[in-house]
């Protein structure tokens, strides 16, 4: 049994692991994202609004992940036409747009943030989600989809010549990464119990990117 302090530490560690997984999946296809904080924010705010409206936490968690996945599909579509540092610039801009939007959106508290969030996140939930995420990454690497992502990362021209659908593979990997970030955000705000837009600024994505080799 853990004390409340160490349980909180373990929960936030698991949430950060989920964020690392959300960054790693699109990287397998050569897509470097600096906008994971934006997807996390979308999942957090959608889940919070849902639970405050009386939606069960499980459904609200799914709604937050789905909203982030939709946003990932929207952002990933133009990202398919560019590569390298330009993908980083695009996703960085997206993250800042999301942050500014929630900082000025009154229904979510604007710059003052949103409090009164019920403490619904439990350690076993985060542990199960993190374990599922790690299993997903391991499984993907042994599937045709994972091998296609690795081939695209190494040489997308050669991958396309071999019959790999670049558009579908890249978009799916980007969307899947966004979904996991949204779930992490949903767990985060029901553990922190207060959120504001500045918690999801550029530094959250930048720290993930800086720690990618660890």
Coordinates of N, CA, C and O in Angstrom, one line a residue, residues 14 18 21 61 122-136 183 187:
X14 N 3.0 7.7 -14.4 CA 2.3 6.9 -15.4 C 1.7 7.8 -16.5 O 1.7 7.5 -17.7
X18 N 2.5 7.8 -20.5 CA 1.5 7.8 -21.6 C 1.9 8.9 -22.6 O 1.8 8.7 -23.8
X21 N 4.6 7.7 -24.8 CA 4.1 6.8 -25.8 C 3.5 7.5 -26.9 O 3.6 7.2 -28.1
X61 N -13.6 9.8 -20.3 CA -12.2 9.5 -20.7 C -12.1 9.1 -22.2 O -11.2 9.6 -22.9
X122 N -7.5 7.0 -10.6 CA -6.9 6.1 -9.6 C -5.7 5.4 -10.2 O -5.5 5.3 -11.4
X123 N -4.8 5.0 -9.3 CA -3.5 4.4 -9.8 C -3.7 3.2 -10.7 O -3.0 3.1 -11.7
X124 N -4.6 2.4 -10.3 CA -4.8 1.1 -11.1 C -5.2 1.5 -12.6 O -4.9 0.8 -13.5
X125 N -6.0 2.6 -12.7 CA -6.5 2.9 -14.0 C -5.3 3.4 -14.9 O -5.2 3.0 -16.0
X126 N -4.5 4.3 -14.3 CA -3.3 4.8 -15.0 C -2.3 3.7 -15.3 O -1.7 3.6 -16.4
X127 N -2.1 2.8 -14.3 CA -1.2 1.6 -14.6 C -1.7 0.7 -15.7 O -0.9 0.3 -16.5
X128 N -3.0 0.5 -15.7 CA -3.6 -0.3 -16.8 C -3.4 0.3 -18.1 O -3.1 -0.3 -19.1
X129 N -3.7 1.6 -18.2 CA -3.6 2.4 -19.4 C -2.2 2.4 -19.9 O -1.9 2.2 -21.1
X130 N -1.2 2.6 -19.0 CA 0.2 2.6 -19.4 C 0.7 1.3 -19.9 O 1.4 1.2 -20.9
X131 N 0.3 0.2 -19.2 CA 0.6 -1.1 -19.6 C 0.0 -1.4 -21.0 O 0.7 -2.0 -21.8
X132 N -1.2 -1.0 -21.2 CA -1.8 -1.2 -22.5 C -1.1 -0.5 -23.6 O -0.9 -0.9 -24.7
X133 N -0.7 0.8 -23.3 CA 0.1 1.6 -24.2 C 1.4 0.9 -24.6 O 1.8 0.9 -25.8
X134 N 2.1 0.4 -23.6 CA 3.4 -0.2 -23.9 C 3.2 -1.5 -24.7 O 4.0 -1.8 -25.6
X135 N 2.1 -2.3 -24.3 CA 1.8 -3.5 -25.1 C 1.5 -3.1 -26.5 O 1.9 -3.9 -27.5
X136 N 0.7 -2.0 -26.7 CA 0.4 -1.6 -28.1 C 1.6 -1.3 -28.9 O 1.7 -1.7 -30.1
X183 N -6.0 10.9 -23.7 CA -6.3 10.0 -22.5 C -5.4 10.4 -21.3 O -5.9 10.5 -20.2
X187 N -6.7 11.8 -17.6 CA -6.2 11.3 -16.3 C -5.6 12.5 -15.5 O -5.9 12.6 -14.3

